[in-house]
XYZ file of C-alpha atoms in Angstrom:
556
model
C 0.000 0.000 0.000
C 2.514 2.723 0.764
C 3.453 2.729 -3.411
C 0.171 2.443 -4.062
C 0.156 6.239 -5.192
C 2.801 4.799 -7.773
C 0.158 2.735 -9.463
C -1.977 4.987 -12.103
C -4.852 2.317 -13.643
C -6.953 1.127 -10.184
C -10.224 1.718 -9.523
C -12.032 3.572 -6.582
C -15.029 5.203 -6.139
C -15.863 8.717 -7.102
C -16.769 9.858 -3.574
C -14.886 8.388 -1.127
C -11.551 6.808 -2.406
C -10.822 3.365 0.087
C -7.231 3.513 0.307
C -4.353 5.582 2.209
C -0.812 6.350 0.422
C 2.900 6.746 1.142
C 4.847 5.961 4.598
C 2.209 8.647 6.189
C -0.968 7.251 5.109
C -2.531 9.876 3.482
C -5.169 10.227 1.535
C -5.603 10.981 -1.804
C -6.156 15.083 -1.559
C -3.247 15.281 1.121
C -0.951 13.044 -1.530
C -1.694 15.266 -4.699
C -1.661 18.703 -2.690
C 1.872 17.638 -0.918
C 3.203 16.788 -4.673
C 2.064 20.350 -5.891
C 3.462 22.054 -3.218
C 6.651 19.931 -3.583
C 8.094 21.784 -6.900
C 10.136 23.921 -6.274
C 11.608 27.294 -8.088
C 13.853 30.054 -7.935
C 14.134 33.261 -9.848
C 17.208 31.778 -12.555
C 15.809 29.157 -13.875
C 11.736 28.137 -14.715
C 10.220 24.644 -14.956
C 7.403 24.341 -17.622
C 5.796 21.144 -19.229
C 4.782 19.811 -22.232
C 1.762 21.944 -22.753
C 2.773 24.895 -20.835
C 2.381 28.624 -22.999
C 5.414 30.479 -22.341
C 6.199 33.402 -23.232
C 8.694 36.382 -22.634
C 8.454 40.237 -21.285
C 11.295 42.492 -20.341
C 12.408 40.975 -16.494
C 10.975 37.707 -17.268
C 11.499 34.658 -19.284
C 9.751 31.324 -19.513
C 6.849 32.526 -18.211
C 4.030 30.575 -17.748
C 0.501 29.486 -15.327
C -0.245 25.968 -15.757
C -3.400 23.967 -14.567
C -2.653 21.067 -12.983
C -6.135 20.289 -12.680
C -8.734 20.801 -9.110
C -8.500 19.453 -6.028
C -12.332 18.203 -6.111
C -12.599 17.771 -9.648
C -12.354 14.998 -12.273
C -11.259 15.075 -15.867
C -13.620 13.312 -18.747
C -12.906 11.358 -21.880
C -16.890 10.961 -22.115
C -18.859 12.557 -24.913
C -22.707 12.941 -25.271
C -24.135 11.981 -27.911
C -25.888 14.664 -29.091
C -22.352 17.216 -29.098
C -21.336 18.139 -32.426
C -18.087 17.246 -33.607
C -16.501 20.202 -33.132
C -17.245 20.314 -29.346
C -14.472 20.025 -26.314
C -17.046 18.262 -24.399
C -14.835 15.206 -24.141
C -12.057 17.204 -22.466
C -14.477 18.814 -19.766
C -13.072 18.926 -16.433
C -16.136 18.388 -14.004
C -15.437 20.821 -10.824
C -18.063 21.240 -7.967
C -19.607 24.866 -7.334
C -16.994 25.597 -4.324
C -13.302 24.017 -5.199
C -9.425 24.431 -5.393
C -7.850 25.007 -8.628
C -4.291 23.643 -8.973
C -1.914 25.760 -10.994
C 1.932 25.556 -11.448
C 3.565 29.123 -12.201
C 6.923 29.635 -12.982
C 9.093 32.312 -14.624
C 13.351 33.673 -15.268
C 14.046 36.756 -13.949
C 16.803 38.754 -16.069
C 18.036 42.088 -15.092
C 18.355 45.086 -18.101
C 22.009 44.961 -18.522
C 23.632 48.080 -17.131
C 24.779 50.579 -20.170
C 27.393 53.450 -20.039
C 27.869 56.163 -22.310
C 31.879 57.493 -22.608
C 32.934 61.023 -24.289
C 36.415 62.133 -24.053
C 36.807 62.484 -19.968
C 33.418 61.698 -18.619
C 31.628 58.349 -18.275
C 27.983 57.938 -17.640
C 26.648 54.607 -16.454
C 23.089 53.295 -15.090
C 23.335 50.689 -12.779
C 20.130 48.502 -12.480
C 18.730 46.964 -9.566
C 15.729 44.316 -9.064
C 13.955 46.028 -5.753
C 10.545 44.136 -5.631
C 8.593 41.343 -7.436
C 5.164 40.255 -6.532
C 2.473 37.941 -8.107
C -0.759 38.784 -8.428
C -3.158 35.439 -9.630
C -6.596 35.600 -10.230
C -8.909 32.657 -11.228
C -12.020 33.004 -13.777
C -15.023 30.886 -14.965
C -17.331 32.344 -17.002
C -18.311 35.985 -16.012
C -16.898 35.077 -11.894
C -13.792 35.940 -10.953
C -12.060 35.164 -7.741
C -8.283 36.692 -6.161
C -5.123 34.462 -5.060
C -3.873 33.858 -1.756
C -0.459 34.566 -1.644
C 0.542 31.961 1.286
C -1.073 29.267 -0.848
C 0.480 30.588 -4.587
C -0.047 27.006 -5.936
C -3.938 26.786 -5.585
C -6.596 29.011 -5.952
C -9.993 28.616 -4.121
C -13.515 29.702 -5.354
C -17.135 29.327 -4.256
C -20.579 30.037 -5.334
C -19.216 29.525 -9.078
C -22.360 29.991 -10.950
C -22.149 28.633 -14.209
C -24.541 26.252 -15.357
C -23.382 24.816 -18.708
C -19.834 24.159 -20.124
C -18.065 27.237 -19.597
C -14.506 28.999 -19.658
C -11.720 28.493 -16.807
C -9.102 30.851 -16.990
C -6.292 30.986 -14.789
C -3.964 34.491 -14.648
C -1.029 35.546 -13.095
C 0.575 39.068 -13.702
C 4.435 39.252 -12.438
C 5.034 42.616 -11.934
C 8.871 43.701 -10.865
C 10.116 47.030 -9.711
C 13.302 48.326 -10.943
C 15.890 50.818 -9.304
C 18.209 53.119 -11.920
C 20.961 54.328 -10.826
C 23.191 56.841 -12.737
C 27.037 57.231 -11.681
C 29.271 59.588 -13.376
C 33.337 58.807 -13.771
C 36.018 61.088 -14.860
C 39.236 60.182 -16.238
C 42.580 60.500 -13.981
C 45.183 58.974 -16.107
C 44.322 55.762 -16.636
C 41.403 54.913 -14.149
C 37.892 56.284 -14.132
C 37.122 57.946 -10.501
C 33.492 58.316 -9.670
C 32.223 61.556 -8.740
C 28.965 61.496 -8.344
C 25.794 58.540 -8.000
C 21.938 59.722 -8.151
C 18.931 57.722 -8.421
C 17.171 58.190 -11.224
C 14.329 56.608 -11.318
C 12.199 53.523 -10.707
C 10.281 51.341 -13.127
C 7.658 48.828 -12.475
C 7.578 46.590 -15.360
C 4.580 43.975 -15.544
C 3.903 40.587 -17.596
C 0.765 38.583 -17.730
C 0.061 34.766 -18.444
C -2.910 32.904 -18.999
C -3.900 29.058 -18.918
C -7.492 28.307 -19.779
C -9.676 24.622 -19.428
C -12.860 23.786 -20.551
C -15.130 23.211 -17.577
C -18.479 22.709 -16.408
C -19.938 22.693 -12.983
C -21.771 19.908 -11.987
C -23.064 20.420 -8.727
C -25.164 23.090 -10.157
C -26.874 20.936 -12.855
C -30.496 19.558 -12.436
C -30.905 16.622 -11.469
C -34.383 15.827 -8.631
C -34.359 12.399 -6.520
C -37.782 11.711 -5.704
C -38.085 8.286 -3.301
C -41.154 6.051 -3.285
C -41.758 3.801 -0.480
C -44.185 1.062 -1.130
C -45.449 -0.816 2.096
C -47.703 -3.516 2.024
C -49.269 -3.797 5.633
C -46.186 -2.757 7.975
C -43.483 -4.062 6.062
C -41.514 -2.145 2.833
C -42.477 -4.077 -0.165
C -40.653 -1.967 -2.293
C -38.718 1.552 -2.755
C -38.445 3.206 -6.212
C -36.527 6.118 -6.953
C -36.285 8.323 -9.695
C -33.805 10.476 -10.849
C -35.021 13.128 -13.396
C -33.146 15.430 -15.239
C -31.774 16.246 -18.559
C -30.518 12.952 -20.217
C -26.986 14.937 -22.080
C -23.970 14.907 -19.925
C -22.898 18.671 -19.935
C -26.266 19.597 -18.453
C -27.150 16.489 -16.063
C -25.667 16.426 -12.357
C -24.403 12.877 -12.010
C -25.080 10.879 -8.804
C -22.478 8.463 -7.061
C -24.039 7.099 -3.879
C -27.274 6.628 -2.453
C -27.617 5.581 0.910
C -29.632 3.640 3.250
C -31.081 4.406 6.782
C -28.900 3.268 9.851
C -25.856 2.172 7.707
C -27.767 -0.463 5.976
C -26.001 -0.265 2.929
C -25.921 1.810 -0.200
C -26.106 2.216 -3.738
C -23.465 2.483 -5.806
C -23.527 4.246 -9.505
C -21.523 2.794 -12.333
C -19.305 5.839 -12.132
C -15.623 5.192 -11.291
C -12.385 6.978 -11.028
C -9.016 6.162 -11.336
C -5.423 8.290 -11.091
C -2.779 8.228 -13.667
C 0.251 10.099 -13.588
C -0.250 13.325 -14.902
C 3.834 14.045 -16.404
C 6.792 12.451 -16.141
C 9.245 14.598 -16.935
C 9.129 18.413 -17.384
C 11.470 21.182 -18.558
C 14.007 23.051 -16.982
C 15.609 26.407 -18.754
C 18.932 27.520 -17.182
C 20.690 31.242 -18.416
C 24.307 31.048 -17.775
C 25.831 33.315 -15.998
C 23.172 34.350 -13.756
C 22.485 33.563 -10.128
C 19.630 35.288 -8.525
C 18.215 34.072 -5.623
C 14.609 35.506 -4.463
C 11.721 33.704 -3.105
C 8.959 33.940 -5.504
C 6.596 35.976 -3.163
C 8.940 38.461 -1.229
C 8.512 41.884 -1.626
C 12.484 43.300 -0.631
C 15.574 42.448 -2.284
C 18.626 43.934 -3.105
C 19.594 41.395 -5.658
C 22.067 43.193 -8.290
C 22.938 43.027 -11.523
C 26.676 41.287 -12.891
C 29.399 43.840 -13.739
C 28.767 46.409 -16.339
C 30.739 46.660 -19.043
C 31.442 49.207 -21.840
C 28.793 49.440 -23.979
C 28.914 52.971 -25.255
C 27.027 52.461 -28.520
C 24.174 51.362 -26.275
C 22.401 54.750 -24.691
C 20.835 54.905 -21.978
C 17.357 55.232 -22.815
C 17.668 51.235 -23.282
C 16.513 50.346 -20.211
C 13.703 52.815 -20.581
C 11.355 50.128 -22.630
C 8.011 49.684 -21.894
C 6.482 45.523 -21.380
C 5.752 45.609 -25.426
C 9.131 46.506 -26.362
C 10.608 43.368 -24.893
C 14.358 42.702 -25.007
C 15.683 39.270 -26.849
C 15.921 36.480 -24.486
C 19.505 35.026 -23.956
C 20.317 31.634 -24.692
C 18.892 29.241 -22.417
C 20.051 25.815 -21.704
C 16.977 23.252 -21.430
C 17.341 20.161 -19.403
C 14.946 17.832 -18.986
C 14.193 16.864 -15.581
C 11.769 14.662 -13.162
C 8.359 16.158 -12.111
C 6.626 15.878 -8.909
C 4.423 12.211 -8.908
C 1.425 14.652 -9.564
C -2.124 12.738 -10.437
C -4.874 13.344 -12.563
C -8.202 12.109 -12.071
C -10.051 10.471 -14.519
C -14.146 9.260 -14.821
C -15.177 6.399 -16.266
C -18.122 4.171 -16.361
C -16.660 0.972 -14.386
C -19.789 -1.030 -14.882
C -22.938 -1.044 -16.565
C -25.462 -0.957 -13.680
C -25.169 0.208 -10.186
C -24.711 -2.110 -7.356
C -25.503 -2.565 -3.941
C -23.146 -2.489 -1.208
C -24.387 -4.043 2.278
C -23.755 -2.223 5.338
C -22.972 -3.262 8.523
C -26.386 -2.740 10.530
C -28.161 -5.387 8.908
C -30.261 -8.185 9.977
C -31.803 -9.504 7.059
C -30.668 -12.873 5.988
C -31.895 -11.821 2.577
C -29.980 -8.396 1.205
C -31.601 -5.594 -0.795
C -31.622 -6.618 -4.668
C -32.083 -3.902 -7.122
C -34.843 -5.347 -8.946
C -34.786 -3.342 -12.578
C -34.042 -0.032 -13.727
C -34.551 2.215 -16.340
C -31.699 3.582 -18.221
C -30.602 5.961 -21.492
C -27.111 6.103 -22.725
C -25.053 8.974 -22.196
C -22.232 8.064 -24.835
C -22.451 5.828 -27.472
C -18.543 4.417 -26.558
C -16.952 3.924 -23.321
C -14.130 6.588 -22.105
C -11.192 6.252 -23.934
C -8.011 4.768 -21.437
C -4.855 6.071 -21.720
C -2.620 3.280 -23.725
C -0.450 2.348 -20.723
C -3.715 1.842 -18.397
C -4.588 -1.838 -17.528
C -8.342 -1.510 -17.059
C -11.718 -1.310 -18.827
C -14.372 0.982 -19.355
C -18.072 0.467 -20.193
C -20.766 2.586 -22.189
C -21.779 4.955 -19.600
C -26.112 4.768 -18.969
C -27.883 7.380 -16.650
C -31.072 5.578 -15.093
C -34.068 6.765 -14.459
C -35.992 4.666 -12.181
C -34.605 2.074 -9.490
C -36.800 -0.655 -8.300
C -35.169 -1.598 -4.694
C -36.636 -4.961 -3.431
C -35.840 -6.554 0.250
C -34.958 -3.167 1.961
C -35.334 -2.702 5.956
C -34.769 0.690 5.454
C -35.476 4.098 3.528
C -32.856 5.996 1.495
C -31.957 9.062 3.114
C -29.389 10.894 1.459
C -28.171 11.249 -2.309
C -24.729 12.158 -3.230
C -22.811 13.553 -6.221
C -19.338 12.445 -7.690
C -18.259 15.376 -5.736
C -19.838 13.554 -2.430
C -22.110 17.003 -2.261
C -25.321 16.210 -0.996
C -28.354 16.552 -3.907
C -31.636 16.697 -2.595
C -34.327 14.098 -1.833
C -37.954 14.196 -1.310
C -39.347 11.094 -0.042
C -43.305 9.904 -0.062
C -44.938 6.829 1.025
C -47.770 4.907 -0.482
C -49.779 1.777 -0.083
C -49.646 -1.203 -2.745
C -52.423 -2.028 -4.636
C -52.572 -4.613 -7.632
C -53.945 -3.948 -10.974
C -55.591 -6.488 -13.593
C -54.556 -6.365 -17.094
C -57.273 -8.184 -19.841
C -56.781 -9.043 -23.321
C -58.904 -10.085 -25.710
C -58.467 -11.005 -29.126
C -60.348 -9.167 -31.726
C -59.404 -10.859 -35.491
C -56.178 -13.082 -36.602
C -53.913 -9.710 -35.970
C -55.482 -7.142 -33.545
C -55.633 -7.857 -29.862
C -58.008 -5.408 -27.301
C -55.730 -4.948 -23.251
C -57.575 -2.916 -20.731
C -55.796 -1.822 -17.616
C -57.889 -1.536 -14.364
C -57.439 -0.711 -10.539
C -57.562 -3.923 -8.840
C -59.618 -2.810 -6.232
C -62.196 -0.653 -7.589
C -62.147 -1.411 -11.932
C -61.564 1.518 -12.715
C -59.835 2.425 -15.887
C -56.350 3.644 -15.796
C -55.898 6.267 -18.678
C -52.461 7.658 -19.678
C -50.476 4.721 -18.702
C -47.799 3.240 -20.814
C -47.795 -0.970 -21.772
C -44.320 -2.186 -23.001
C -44.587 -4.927 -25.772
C -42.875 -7.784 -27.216
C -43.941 -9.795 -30.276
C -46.396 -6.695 -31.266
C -45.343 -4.750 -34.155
C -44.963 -1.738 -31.626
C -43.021 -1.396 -28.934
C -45.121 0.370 -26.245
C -48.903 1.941 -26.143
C -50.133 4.428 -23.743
C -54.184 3.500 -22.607
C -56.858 6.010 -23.898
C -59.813 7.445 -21.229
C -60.961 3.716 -20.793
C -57.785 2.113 -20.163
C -57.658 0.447 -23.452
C -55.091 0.001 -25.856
C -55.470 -1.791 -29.122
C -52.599 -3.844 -30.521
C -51.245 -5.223 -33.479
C -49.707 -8.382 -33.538
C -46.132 -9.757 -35.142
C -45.778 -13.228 -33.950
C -48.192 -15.336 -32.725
C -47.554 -14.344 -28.750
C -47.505 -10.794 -27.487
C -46.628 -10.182 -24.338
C -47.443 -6.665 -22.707
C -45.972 -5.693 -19.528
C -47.209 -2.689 -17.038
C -44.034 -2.055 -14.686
C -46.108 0.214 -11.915
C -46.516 3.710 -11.314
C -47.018 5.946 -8.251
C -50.241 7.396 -7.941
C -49.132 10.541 -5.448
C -52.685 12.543 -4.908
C -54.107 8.854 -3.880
C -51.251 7.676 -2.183
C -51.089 4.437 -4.179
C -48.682 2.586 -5.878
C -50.188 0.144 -8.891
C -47.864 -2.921 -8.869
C -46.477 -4.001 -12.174
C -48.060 -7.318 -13.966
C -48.140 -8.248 -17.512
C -50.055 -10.738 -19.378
C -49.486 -13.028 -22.562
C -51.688 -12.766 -26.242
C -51.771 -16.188 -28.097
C -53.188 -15.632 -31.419
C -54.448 -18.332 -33.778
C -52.273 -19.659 -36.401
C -53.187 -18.756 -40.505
C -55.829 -22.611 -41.091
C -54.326 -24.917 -43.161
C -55.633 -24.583 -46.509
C -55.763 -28.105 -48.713
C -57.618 -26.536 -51.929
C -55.225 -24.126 -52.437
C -52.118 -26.538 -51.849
C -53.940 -28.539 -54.754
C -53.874 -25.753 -56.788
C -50.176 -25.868 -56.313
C -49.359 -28.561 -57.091
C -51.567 -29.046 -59.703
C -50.327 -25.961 -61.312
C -46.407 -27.596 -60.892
C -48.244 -30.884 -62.965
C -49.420 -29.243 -65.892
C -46.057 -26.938 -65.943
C -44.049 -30.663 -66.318
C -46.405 -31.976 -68.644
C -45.698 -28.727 -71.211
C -42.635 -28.648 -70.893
C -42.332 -32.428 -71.894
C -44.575 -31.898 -74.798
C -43.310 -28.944 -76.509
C -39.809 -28.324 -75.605
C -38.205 -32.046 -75.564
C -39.224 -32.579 -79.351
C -37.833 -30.078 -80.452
C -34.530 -30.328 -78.438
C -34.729 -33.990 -80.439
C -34.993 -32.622 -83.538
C -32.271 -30.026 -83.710
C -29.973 -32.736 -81.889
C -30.681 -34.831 -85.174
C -29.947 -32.229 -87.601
C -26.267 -32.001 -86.325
């Protein structure tokens, strides 16, 4: 177990991952935040990765704000199917509405060289000093925006994010460093230049901005309503259904991990899954010879200077006088590529194609819960693709819409998300009642079901009858609970599966019923007719093509 963290293709569930890592037993957040805060930086060389933007301004080099991914959220190689193919829904990462967004920043620093301007007995130089550097990061998605903390510079916490459809995250962090000029003037005595005089001249405060953005979506504020039907027969729960209803595309549907039962009697498990891969192996160092500044990345005093100037007096010295936009050429860099941090990314998958149930340990029955049937829709027509190094399988990912639960002790009493946030239930209880379901044939193809309460006979309009062996699928009863149907074989089977009846505080209990339709008689004239039409097609065929076929056979 302690190099379990060292595995990337295992399985655990999306709410509440079962194992502890490393010598110290953490757990999973405490691992990934200890290897983000474990890189390391310093203000002469910067570490970037493979899909890091860097880019250059006058102090800094390398620069660069990479997401590393969220500390609650999960990345997805899922796809609906109804996105177009032009969409980044596959490459959503699914963040809750209050999270922790883990970035990687990382920059050079590299002083103006100091200039000096010579006439015939006077020297002028400027001498340039790095005073101050600060970081300001700020964190986006959509329209929101939300501030750093500088003692935590690696993440960056939001709440209340708002968005409810795929949306922008955008990650920024402007490096802005403050620059002392100093002008000293020399005059010649012989051979050596004396200085006579040093002034400040001014100070600059030079600033460069970087960006990282990620498609995103947050799922905690998506619909999705649990409503919970308990069905008791006398005293005892017969049965609970519950039904999850919400938009049926993945963007726009909040998807549900756990649901729980009363008194730790077990729970529910959804098909989702989740497992960590390393997220790089290796990452990029640049190194600029010849310069050794040493400044912690968030301190606001240094007196860090610059190398020894030399005589540049083509150079004036309005050089150093450049605005962000008129950025000096970057000197050669050395790249080396190094080790990075054992950092994980989370990935969702469907694990299985129905969801289980887990028993708890406050149980008595000798006979566990069974999920009886369900009611599902696909969300993609292809399981999540796996990375090619991962030793697993995926499934085609199905959001259900009804759960029967048979052999339960106790109720459900709290749904949870694949961020374990809590999404709300509303729970009713009603009384069983059977229905009856008659059929009657009316001709060799049409068939005449009526559904009725099994207590009273009353008609039950509205309600839908699944088929098999009819040439349609379902029918839905008119005002008198009747439904005509058309046969395709010989047996049709239609099924009612139950539904609630809330205002009467009834449940009708499912029941089907079986059609056997006559087969076509067997008809013996026409069967004559047959064959005596195959007799008389012999008989001219004997008589007026085999003569012939004599004949011509003769005349060769």
């Amino acid at each position: 177990m302690a190099e379990l963290s060292q595995i990337r293709d295992f399985y655990y569930t999306t709410t509440l991952p079962p194992y502890r890592v490393g010598t110290d037993q953490q757990t999973l957040r405490e691992y990934r935040l200890e290897q983000y805060q474990s890189i390391e930086r310093n203000e002469s060389t910067s570490l970037w990765l493979p899909d890091s933007q860097r880019s250059n301004g006058t102090v800094v080099t390398d620069a660069h704000v990479t997401i590393l991914g969220t500390a609650e959220g999960t990345q997805t190689g899922l796809e609906s199917e109804a996105a177009d193919e032009d969409d980044n829904e596959s490459d959503l990462l699914l963040v809750p509405r209050d999270g922790t967004v883990l970035t990687h920043l990382d920059y050079s620093t590299r002083i103006p060289e100091g200039t000096c301007a010579t006439t015939d007995q006077t020297r002028t130089c400027l001498n340039v000093t790095l005073t101050d550097q600060e970081v300001d990061r700020t964190l986006e998605i959509g329209p929101q925006s939300w501030s750093g903390n500088p003692e935590t510079p690696h993440q960056l916490t939001y709440s209340d994010a708002n968005a409810t459809e795929p949306t922008t995250m955008e990650v920024e962090a402007t490096i802005t460093s403050t620059l002392a000029i100093q002008e000293t003037t020399y005059v010649r005595e012989g051979t050596d230049w004396i200085p006579t005089n040093t002034t400040d001249a001014e100070t600059l405060e030079l600033s460069h901005t970087v960006q990282d953005k990620a498609p995103v979506v947050a799922t905690t504020n998506q619909e999705l309503s649990v409503d919970q039907t308990i069905v008791r027969s006398e005293e005892e729960i017969d049965r609970i259904i519950l039904e999850f209803d919400g938009p049926e595309t993945l963007p726009d549907r909040r998807l549900w991990s756990t649901a729980t039962f009363e008194n730790d009697a077990g729970q529910i498990e959804n098909i989702w899954g989740i497992y960590s891969q390393r997220q790089y192996e290796n990452a990029t160092r640049g190194h600029r010879p010849g310069t050794d500044i040493s400044i912690p990345p968030d301190q606001t005093e240094s007196n860090a200077t610059v190398p020894a100037l030399e005589d540049t007096s083509s150079v004036t010295p309005s050089t150093i006088n450049q605005t962000p936009e008129q950025q000096l050429p970057a000197p050669a860099t050395h790249h080396e590529t190094v080790p990075f941090p054992n950092v994980l990314e989370k990935q969702l998958t469907a694990q299985r194609e129905h969801p289980t149930f887990q028993r708890g340990q406050n149980t008595s029955t000798t006979v566990p819960p069974e999920l009886a049937s369900s009611n599902s829709f696909r969300f993609d027509s292809e399981p999540a693709p796996l990375d090619e190094h991962v030793n697993l399988t995926s499934v085609e990912p199905h959001g259900h819409t009804t759960l029967i639960v048979e052999n339960a002790e106790q109720p459900v009493t709290e749904v949870r998300d694949i961020h374990n946030d809590s999404i709300p239930l509303s729970t009713q209880t009603v009384q069983e009642r059977d229905v009856q379901l008659e059929a009657t044939t009316l001709n060799d193809t049409h068939a005449r079901i009526q559904l009725l309460d099994g207590n009273t006979s009353q008609p039950l309009a509205g309600e839908a009858l699944w088929l098999q062996g009819a040439a349609q699928g379902q029918v839905t009863t008119d005002s008198d609970g009747v439904a005509i149907v058309e046969r395709r074989d010989l047996f049709v089977t239609a099924s009612f599966t139950g539904v609630t009846n809330a205002a009467e505080g009834i449940y009708y209990s499912s029941t089907q019923t079986q059609i056997a339709f006559q087969p076509e008689p067997f008809n013996i004239y026409q069967l004559l007719l047959s064959f005596a039409g195959a007799f008389v097609s012999i008989i001219a065929f004997v008589i007026f093509y085999l003569p012939f076929a004599y004949m011509r056979g003769a005349d060769k």
